mmCIF file of C-alpha atoms in Angstrom:
data_model
loop_
_atom_site.group_PDB
_atom_site.id
_atom_site.type_symbol
_atom_site.label_atom_id
_atom_site.label_comp_id
_atom_site.label_asym_id
_atom_site.label_seq_id
_atom_site.Cartn_x
_atom_site.Cartn_y
_atom_site.Cartn_z
ATOM 1 C CA MET A 1 22.064 40.727 14.116
ATOM 2 C CA VAL A 2 21.394 42.306 17.462
ATOM 3 C CA SER A 3 20.295 45.813 16.637
ATOM 4 C CA LYS A 4 17.601 43.593 14.747
ATOM 5 C CA TYR A 5 16.240 43.219 18.424
ATOM 6 C CA ILE A 6 17.676 46.069 20.225
ATOM 7 C CA MET A 7 16.021 48.866 17.796
ATOM 8 C CA PRO A 8 12.316 47.645 18.431
ATOM 9 C CA THR A 9 12.676 47.234 22.446
ATOM 10 C CA LEU A 10 13.987 50.816 22.617
ATOM 11 C CA VAL A 11 11.131 52.081 20.869
ATOM 12 C CA MET A 12 8.432 49.779 22.642
ATOM 13 C CA ILE A 13 10.368 51.287 25.911
ATOM 14 C CA LEU A 14 10.058 54.829 24.617
ATOM 15 C CA PHE A 15 6.132 54.442 23.806
ATOM 16 C CA VAL A 16 5.483 52.935 27.315
ATOM 17 C CA SER A 17 7.114 55.834 29.081
ATOM 18 C CA LEU A 18 5.368 58.256 27.040
ATOM 19 C CA ILE A 19 2.471 56.400 27.325
ATOM 20 C CA GLY A 20 3.317 56.599 31.569
ATOM 21 C CA TYR A 21 3.928 60.284 31.448
ATOM 22 C CA ILE A 22 0.636 61.292 29.785
ATOM 23 C CA LEU A 23 -1.212 58.945 32.090
ATOM 24 C CA VAL A 24 0.281 60.645 35.155
ATOM 25 C CA VAL A 25 -0.160 64.320 33.289
ATOM 26 C CA LEU A 26 -4.228 63.435 33.461
ATOM 27 C CA LYS A 27 -3.828 62.213 37.043
ATOM 28 C CA GLU A 28 -2.827 65.535 38.388
ATOM 29 C CA LYS A 29 -5.433 67.269 36.086
ATOM 30 C CA LEU A 30 -8.041 65.462 37.840
ATOM 31 C CA TYR A 31 -6.662 66.211 40.856
ATOM 32 C CA LEU A 32 -6.511 69.919 40.449
ATOM 33 C CA ASP A 33 -9.850 69.920 39.272
ATOM 34 C CA ASP A 34 -11.065 68.431 42.528
ATOM 35 C CA ASN A 35 -8.592 70.783 44.297
ATOM 36 C CA ILE A 36 -6.812 67.759 45.660
ATOM 37 C CA ILE A 37 -3.163 68.451 46.400
ATOM 38 C CA ILE A 38 -0.305 66.167 46.636
ATOM 39 C CA ILE A 39 2.572 66.626 48.451
ATOM 40 C CA GLY A 40 4.900 63.061 48.498
ATOM 41 C CA LYS A 41 6.464 63.963 51.887
ATOM 42 C CA LYS A 42 6.200 61.595 54.612
ATOM 43 C CA SER A 43 6.690 63.873 57.372
ATOM 44 C CA VAL A 44 3.401 65.744 56.271
ATOM 45 C CA THR A 45 0.876 64.515 58.310
ATOM 46 C CA GLN A 46 -3.067 65.653 58.261
ATOM 47 C CA GLU A 47 -2.731 67.704 61.535
ATOM 48 C CA HIS A 48 -0.163 69.655 59.837
ATOM 49 C CA ILE A 49 -3.012 70.416 56.640
ATOM 50 C CA ASP A 50 -5.435 71.543 58.981
ATOM 51 C CA GLU A 51 -3.283 73.469 61.232
ATOM 52 C CA ALA A 52 -2.658 75.801 57.901
ATOM 53 C CA ASP A 53 -6.214 77.422 57.364
ATOM 54 C CA MET A 54 -4.596 79.930 54.406
ATOM 55 C CA LYS A 55 -4.499 77.607 51.664
ATOM 56 C CA VAL A 56 -3.986 80.524 49.182
ATOM 57 C CA PHE A 57 -2.289 83.770 50.101
ATOM 58 C CA SER A 58 -0.069 86.664 49.351
ATOM 59 C CA ILE A 59 3.292 87.213 51.087
ATOM 60 C CA GLY A 60 5.241 90.572 49.610
ATOM 61 C CA GLY A 61 2.792 90.813 46.851
ATOM 62 C CA VAL A 62 3.715 87.058 45.589
ATOM 63 C CA LYS A 63 0.341 85.318 45.569
ATOM 64 C CA ILE A 64 1.088 81.361 46.663
ATOM 65 C CA LYS A 65 -0.893 78.508 47.169
ATOM 66 C CA SER A 66 -0.485 75.326 48.504
ATOM 67 C CA GLY A 67 1.879 73.107 46.789
ATOM 68 C CA ASP A 68 3.774 75.971 45.360
ATOM 69 C CA GLU A 69 7.280 75.230 45.286
ATOM 70 C CA VAL A 70 9.239 78.242 47.078
ATOM 71 C CA ARG A 71 12.796 79.692 48.100
ATOM 72 C CA VAL A 72 12.397 82.025 51.334
ATOM 73 C CA VAL A 73 14.853 84.635 52.131
ATOM 74 C CA PHE A 74 15.064 85.675 55.534
ATOM 75 C CA SER A 75 16.200 89.268 56.670
ATOM 76 C CA ASN A 76 19.615 87.607 57.965
ATOM 77 C CA LYS A 77 20.150 86.319 54.256
ATOM 78 C CA ASN A 78 19.628 82.666 55.115
ATOM 79 C CA THR A 79 17.532 80.998 52.778
ATOM 80 C CA VAL A 80 15.165 77.827 53.180
ATOM 81 C CA ASP A 81 13.758 75.859 49.770
ATOM 82 C CA GLY A 82 10.394 73.859 49.896
ATOM 83 C CA ILE A 83 7.196 73.224 49.345
ATOM 84 C CA VAL A 84 4.493 75.192 50.661
ATOM 85 C CA ILE A 85 1.711 72.977 52.980
ATOM 86 C CA GLY A 86 -0.074 76.734 54.122
ATOM 87 C CA ALA A 87 -0.106 79.665 56.164
ATOM 88 C CA LYS A 88 -1.792 80.101 59.877
ATOM 89 C CA ALA A 89 -3.332 83.790 59.676
ATOM 90 C CA ASN A 90 -3.669 83.899 63.394
ATOM 91 C CA ASN A 91 0.181 83.314 64.078
ATOM 92 C CA MET A 92 0.909 84.783 60.684
ATOM 93 C CA GLU A 93 3.082 82.004 60.257
ATOM 94 C CA LEU A 94 4.031 80.152 57.211
ATOM 95 C CA LEU A 95 4.578 76.327 56.796
ATOM 96 C CA ILE A 96 6.759 74.969 54.732
ATOM 97 C CA VAL A 97 8.162 71.274 54.004
ATOM 98 C CA THR A 98 11.657 71.188 53.159
ATOM 99 C CA HIS A 99 13.171 69.034 51.021
ATOM 100 C CA ARG A 100 14.901 66.987 53.943
ATOM 101 C CA ASP A 101 11.182 66.353 54.933
ATOM 102 C CA GLU A 102 10.879 68.691 57.894
ATOM 103 C CA VAL A 103 8.063 70.596 58.512
ATOM 104 C CA LYS A 104 8.806 74.113 59.380
ATOM 105 C CA THR A 105 6.714 77.012 60.325
ATOM 106 C CA PHE A 106 8.106 80.724 60.063
ATOM 107 C CA LYS A 107 6.676 84.445 60.735
ATOM 108 C CA VAL A 108 5.825 86.001 58.106
ATOM 109 C CA ASP A 109 7.757 89.450 59.422
ATOM 110 C CA LYS A 110 11.075 87.740 59.506
ATOM 111 C CA ILE A 111 10.732 86.751 55.690
ATOM 112 C CA LYS A 112 12.603 88.970 53.694
ATOM 113 C CA LYS A 113 11.498 87.954 50.113
ATOM 114 C CA VAL A 114 9.479 84.730 48.310
ATOM 115 C CA LYS A 115 10.349 83.311 45.245
ATOM 116 C CA ILE A 116 8.691 80.626 43.396
ATOM 117 C CA VAL A 117 10.619 78.119 41.983
ATOM 118 C CA SER A 118 7.798 76.123 40.233
ATOM 119 C CA LYS A 119 3.854 76.267 40.624
ATOM 120 C CA TYR A 120 1.669 73.238 41.368
ATOM 121 C CA GLY A 121 -0.334 72.337 38.496
ATOM 122 C CA SER A 122 2.337 74.247 36.312
ATOM 123 C CA PHE A 123 1.381 72.114 33.411
ATOM 124 C CA PHE A 124 -2.221 73.110 32.973
#
């Protein structure tokens, strides 16, 4: 008797979640078509975005765009994971917002290796 009501409810929840996922993917696709990147971190301000004058650049032969999630390995073997905001061409610095909501800048000459964990808009 109980399963008579549970199964239709579970099927309905499944369909609602699939429709929600499809709508989110379509929304992100529209943002990509308009060259809008959503970085869901509260610490990133408009000043940080304006400060980064390069949105597409290459470090060590790896092409990086704003919004990509990266792992940066430094000369002293330390690593930092985060989302790329951009780069400053005049100072040769990389702006990253870490998973702890901290905006950090790193000199490019101190970076040993950059590994892309996931590209922004990788669905498409």
